[in-house]
Coordinates of C-alpha atoms in Angstrom, one line a residue:
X30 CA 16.1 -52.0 43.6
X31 CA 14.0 -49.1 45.1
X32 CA 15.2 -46.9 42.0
X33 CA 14.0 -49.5 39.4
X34 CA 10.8 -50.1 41.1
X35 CA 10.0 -46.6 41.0
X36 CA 11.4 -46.4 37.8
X37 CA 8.7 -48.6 36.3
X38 CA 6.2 -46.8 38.5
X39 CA 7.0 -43.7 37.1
X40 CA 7.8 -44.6 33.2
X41 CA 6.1 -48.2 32.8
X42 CA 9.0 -49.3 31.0
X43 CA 12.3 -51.1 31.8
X44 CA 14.7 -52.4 29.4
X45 CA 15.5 -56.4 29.2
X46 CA 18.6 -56.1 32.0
X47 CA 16.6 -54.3 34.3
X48 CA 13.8 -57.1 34.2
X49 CA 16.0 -59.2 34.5
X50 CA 18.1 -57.9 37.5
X51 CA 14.4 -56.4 39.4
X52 CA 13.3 -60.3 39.2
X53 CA 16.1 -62.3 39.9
X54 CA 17.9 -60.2 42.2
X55 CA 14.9 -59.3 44.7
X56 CA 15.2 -59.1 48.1
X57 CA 12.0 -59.6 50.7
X58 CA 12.8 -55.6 51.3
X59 CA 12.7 -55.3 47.6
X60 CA 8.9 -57.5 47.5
X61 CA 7.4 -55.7 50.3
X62 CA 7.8 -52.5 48.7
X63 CA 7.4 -53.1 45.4
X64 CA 3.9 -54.6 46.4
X65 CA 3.3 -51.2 48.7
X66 CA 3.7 -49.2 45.4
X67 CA 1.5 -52.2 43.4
X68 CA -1.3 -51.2 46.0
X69 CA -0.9 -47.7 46.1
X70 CA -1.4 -47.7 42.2
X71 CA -3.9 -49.7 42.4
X72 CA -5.9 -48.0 44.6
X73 CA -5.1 -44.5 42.5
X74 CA -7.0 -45.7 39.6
X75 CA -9.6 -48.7 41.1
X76 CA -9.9 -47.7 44.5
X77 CA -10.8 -50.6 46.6
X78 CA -13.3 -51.9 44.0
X79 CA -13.3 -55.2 43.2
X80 CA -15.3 -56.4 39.8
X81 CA -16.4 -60.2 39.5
X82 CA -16.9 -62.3 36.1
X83 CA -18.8 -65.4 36.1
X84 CA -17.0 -68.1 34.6
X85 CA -18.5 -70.6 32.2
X86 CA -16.1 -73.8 31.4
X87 CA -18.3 -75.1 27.8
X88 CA -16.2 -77.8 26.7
X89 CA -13.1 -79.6 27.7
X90 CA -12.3 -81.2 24.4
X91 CA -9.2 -79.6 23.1
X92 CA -7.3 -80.2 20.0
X93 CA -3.9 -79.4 21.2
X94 CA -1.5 -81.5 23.9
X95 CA 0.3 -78.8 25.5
X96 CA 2.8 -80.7 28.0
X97 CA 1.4 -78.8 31.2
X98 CA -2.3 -79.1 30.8
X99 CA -4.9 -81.8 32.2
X100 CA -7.3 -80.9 29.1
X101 CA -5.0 -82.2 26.6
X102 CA -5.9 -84.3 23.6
X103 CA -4.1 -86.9 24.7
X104 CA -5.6 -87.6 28.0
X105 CA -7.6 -90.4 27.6
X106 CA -8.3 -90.9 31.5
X107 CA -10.5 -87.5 30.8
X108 CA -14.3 -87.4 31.3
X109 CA -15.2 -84.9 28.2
X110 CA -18.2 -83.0 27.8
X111 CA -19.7 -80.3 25.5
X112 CA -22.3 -78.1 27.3
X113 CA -25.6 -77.2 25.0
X114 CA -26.3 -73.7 23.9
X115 CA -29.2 -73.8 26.3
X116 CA -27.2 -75.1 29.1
X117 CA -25.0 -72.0 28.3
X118 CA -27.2 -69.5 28.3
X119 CA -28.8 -71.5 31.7
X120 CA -25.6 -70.2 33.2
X121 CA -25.6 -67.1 31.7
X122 CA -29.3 -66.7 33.3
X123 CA -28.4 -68.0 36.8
X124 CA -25.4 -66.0 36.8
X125 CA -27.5 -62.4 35.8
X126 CA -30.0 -63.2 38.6
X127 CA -26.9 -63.1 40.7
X128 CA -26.0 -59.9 39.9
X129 CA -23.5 -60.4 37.2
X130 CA -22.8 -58.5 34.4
X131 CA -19.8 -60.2 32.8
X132 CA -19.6 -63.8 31.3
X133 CA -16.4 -66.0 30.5
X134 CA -16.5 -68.6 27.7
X135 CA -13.7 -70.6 28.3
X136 CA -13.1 -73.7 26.7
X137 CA -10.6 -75.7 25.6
X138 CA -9.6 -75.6 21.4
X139 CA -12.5 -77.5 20.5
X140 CA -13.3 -77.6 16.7
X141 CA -16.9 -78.7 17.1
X142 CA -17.6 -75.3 18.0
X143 CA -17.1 -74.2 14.4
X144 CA -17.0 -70.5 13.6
X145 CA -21.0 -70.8 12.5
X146 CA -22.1 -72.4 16.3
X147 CA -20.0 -70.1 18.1
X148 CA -20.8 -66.7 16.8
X149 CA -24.7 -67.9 17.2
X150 CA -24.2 -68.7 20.9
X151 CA -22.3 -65.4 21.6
X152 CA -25.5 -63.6 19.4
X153 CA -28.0 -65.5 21.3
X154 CA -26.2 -64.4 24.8
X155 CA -26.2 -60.2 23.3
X156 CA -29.6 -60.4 22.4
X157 CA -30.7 -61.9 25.9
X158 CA -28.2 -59.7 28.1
X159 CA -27.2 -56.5 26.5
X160 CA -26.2 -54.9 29.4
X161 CA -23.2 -57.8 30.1
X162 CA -20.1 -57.8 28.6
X163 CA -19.5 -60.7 26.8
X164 CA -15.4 -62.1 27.3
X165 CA -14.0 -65.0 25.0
X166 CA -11.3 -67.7 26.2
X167 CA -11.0 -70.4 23.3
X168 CA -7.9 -70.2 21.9
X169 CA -5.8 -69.5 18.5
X170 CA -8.1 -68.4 15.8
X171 CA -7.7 -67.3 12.5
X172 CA -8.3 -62.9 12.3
X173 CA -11.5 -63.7 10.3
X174 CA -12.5 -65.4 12.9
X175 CA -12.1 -63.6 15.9
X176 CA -13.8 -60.4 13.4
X177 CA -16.6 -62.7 13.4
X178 CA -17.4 -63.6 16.9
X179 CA -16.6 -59.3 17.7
X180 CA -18.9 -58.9 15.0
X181 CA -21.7 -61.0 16.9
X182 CA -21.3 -59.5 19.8
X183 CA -18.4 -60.2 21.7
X184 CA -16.5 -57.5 23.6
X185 CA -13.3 -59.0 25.7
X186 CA -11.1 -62.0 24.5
X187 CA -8.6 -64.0 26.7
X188 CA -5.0 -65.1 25.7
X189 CA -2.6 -66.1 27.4
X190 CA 0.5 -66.2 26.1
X191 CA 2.4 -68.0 28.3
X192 CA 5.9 -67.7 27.8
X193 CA 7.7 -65.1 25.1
X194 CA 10.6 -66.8 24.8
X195 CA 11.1 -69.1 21.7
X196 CA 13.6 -72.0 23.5
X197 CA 10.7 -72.0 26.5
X198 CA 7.7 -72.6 24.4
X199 CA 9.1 -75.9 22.7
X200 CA 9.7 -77.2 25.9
X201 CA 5.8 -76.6 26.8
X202 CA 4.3 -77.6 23.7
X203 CA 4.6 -79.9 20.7
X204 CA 5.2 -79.9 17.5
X205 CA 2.8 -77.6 15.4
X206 CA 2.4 -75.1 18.0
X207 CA 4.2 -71.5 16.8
X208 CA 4.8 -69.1 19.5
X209 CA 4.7 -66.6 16.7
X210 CA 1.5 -67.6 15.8
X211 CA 0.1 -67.4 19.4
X212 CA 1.5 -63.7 19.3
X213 CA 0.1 -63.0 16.0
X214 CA -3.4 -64.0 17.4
X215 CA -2.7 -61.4 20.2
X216 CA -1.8 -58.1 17.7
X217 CA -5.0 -59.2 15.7
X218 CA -7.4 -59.2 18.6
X219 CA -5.9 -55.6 19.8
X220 CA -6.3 -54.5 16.1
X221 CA -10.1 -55.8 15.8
X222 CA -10.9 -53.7 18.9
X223 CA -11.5 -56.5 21.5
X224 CA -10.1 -55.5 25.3
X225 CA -7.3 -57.8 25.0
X226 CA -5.9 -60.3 28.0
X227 CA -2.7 -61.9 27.9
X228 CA -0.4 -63.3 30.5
X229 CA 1.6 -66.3 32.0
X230 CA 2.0 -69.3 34.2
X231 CA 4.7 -68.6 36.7
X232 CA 7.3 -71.5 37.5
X233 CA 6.9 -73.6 34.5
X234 CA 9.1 -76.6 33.9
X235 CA 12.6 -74.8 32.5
X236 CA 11.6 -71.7 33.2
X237 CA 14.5 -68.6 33.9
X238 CA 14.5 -65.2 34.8
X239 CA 15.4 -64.5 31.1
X240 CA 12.1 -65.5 30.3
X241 CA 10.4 -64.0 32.6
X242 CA 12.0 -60.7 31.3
X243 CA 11.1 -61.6 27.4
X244 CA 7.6 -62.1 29.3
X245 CA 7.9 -58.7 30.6
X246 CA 8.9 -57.0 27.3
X247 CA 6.0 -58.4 25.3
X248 CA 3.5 -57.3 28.1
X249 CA 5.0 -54.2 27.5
X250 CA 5.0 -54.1 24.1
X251 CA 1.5 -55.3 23.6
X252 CA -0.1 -53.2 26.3
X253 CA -3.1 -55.4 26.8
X254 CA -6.1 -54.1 28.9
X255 CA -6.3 -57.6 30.9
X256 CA -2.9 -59.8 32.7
X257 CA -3.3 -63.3 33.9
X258 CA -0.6 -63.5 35.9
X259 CA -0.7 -67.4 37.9
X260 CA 1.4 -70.1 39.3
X261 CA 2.2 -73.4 37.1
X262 CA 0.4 -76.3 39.0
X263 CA 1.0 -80.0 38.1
X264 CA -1.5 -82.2 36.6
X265 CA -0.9 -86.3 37.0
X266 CA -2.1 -87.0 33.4
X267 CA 0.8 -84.7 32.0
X268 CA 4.2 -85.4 31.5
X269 CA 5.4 -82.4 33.9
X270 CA 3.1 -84.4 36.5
X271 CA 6.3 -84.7 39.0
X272 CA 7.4 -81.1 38.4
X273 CA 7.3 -78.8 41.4
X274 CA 4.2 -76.3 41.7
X275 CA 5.3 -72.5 40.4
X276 CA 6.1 -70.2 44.3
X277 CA 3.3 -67.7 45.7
X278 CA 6.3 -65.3 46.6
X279 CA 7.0 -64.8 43.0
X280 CA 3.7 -65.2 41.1
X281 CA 2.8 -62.2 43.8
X282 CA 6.1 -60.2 42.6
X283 CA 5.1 -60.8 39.0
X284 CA 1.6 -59.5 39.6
X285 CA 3.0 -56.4 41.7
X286 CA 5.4 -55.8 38.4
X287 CA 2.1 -55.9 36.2
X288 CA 0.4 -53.5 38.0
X289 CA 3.2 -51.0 38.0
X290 CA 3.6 -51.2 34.0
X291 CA -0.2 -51.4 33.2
X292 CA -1.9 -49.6 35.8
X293 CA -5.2 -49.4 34.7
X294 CA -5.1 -53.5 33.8
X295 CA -7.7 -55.9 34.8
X296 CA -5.8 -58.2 36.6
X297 CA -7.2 -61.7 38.0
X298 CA -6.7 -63.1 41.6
X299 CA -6.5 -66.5 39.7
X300 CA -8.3 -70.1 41.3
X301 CA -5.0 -71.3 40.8
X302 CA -3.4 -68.7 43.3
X303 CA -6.3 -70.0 45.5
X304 CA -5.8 -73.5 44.6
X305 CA -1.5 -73.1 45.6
X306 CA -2.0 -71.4 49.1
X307 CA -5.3 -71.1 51.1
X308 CA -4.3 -67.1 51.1
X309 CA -4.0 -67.3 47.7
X310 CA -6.6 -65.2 46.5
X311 CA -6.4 -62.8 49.3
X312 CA -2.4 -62.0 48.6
X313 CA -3.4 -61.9 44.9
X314 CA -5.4 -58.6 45.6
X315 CA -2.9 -57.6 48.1
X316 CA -0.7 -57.4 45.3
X317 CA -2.5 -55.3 42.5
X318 CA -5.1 -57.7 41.6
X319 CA -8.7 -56.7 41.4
X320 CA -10.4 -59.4 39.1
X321 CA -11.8 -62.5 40.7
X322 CA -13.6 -64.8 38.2
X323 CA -16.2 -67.4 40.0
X324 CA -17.4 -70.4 38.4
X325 CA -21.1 -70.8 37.0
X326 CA -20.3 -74.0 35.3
X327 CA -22.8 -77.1 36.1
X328 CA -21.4 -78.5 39.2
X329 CA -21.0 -81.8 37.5
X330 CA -18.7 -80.5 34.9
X331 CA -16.0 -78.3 37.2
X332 CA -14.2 -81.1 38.3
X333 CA -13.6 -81.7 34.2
X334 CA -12.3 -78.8 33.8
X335 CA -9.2 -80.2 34.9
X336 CA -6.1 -77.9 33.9
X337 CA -4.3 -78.9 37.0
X338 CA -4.6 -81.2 39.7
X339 CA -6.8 -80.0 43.0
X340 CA -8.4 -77.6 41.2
X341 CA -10.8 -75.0 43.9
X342 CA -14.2 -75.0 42.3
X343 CA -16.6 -74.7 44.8
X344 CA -17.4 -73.0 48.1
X345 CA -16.2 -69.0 47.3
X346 CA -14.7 -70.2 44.5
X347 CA -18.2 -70.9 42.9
X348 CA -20.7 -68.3 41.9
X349 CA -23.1 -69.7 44.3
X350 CA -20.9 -68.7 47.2
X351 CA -20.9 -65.2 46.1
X352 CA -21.9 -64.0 49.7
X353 CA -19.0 -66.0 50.8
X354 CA -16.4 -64.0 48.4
X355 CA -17.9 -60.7 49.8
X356 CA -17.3 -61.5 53.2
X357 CA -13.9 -62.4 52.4
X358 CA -12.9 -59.5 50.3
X359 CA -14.3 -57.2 53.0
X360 CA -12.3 -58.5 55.9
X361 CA -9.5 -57.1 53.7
X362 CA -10.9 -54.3 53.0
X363 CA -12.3 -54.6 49.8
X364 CA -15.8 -54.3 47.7
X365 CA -17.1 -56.5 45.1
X366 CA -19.0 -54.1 42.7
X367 CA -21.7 -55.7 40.6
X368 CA -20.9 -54.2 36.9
X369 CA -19.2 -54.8 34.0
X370 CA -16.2 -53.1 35.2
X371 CA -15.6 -50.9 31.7
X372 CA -15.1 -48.1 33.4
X373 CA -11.6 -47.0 33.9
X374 CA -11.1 -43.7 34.7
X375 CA -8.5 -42.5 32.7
X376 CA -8.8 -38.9 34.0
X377 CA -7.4 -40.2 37.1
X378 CA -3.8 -41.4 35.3
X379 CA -3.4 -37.5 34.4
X380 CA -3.9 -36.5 38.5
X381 CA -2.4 -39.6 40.0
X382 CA 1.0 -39.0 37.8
X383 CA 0.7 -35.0 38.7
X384 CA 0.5 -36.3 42.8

């Protein structure tokens, strides 16, 4: 297992059996080293910086009814809200006197934000901050589209893909929702020039080791410059709502795994990691991660942001308890750094592969 580990270190590329055998046959001897290497890489090309994005949740209406989310179309015990483009750019301000310099739009698939409103609000947000980096989370979109809202000013756009494997992703989502499709979406946002974030949730209903490796090869196929890498957590409105939460010890693995094939990825410590184990976020950037993203939603609306059940939302999880997060991440040794976080030094993949 050593061999392999350093294998993917070294070439950042395994074939499907390997995947398979490095994840479903590792040991805790295995873990702790493979997270050694995840944190030696990491601190190669980051160092012990840590870069922050404020989080804005816009709109919890969603057209799709994915089986594992608490947003779903379907939910009807749901209190839905749309926030205004002023109450956007509110959070946008608030956030910038806080020393931000990157914003998350995440919403759920929500049609009334037509390609017209949307690529307005992400105009409105350029022209008030151009020094921020502006990072997208809404969903499938036509290519045309996703031209548009780069066009207007958008720089960063969040997909996750979720699972790779064709069998898994009907047992997740419903009819009318292609996998191949989802993918598509993926290759189009590399192709428009967005830096491109993809990933999965870890322990979903039916889930196998072969999928985890089909997960694997796409991430390494696609290449993208940002992995979401976080645990599947139950919500009571869903029809997985008595399934069993995804395990830290392999979400952690997984996120290791990610660091050794994409070393110079932006990789989340998610809330859900948080939300799982009160050491959540703190293993996450144990393992590799070195992306934390808190919340600058209205306080009224993060509770309705409801992917999962027991959702973390405020304290360090929020942007008002920045000083909190700081404190945290420097008992462990780390740095929050106030910038967009473009930077990554690719001079140092040439000396830290010549080491």
């Amino acid at each position: 297992m050593r061999d392999l580990i350093l294998k993917l270190e070294k070439e950042r590329s395994l074939s499907k059996a390997e995947w398979m055998r490095l994840i479903g046959e590792r040991t805790p001897e295995s873990s702790a080293f493979l997270l050694e290497r995840a944190q030696a890489v990491r601190h190669a090309f980051y160092g012990r910086s840590i870069y922050i994005r404020g989080l804005i949740e816009f709109t919890n209406h969603c057209k799709n009814d994915c089986y594992y989310c608490g947003i779903r179309c379907s939910n009807r015990s749901l209190s839905r809200y749309r926030m205004t483009e002023a109450e956007i750019l509110s959070c946008c301000q608030n956030g910038y006197e806080l020393g931000f310099r990157t914003f998350v739009l995440q919403g759920g698939e929500d049609n009334w934000f037509t390609q017209e409103r949307m690529t307005a609000l992400i105009a409105k947000i350029r022209h008030a901050f151009p020094d921020c980096a502006i990072t997208l989370s809404v969903g499938e979109r036509e290519r045309e589209e996703y031209q548009a809202y780069f066009d207007a000013g958008a720089d960063r756009f969040l997909l996750r893909h979720e699972t790779a494997e064709e069998a898994h992703y009907r047992q997740l989502h419903p009819k009318g929702m292609e996998l191949q499709h989802r993918k598509e979406c993926l290759w189009h946002l590399k192709e428009i020039g967005y830096q491109t974030g993809s990933g999965i949730m870890v322990g979903t209903p039916g889930q196998k080791t072969e999928h985890l490796a089909e997960d694997m090869l796409f991430l390494q196929e696609l290449r993208p410059q940002m992995v979401g890498i976080g645990p599947f957590l139950p919500h009571k409105d869903t029809p997985f709502s008595g399934a069993q939460a995804g395990s830290l010890e392999l979400t952690l693995y997984l996120l290791g795994l990610v660091r050794l094939l994409l070393p110079t990825a932006l990789i989340p410590a998610t809330t859900a990691l948080s939300t799982l184990h009160p050491e959540g976020r703190r293993r996450g950037i144990l393992a590799g991660a070195n992306v934390l993203m808190p919340n600058l939603s209205p306080v009224e609306n993060r509770k309705n942001y409801s992917l999962y059940d027991n959702k973390r939302c405020m304290d360090s999880e929020a942007a008002e308890g920045l000083f909190l997060l700081k404190e945290e991440m420097k008992e462990i040794g780390y740095e929050i750094v106030m910038d967009r976080g473009d930077a990554i030094a690719e001079g140092k993949a040439e000396r830290y592969e010549s080491e």
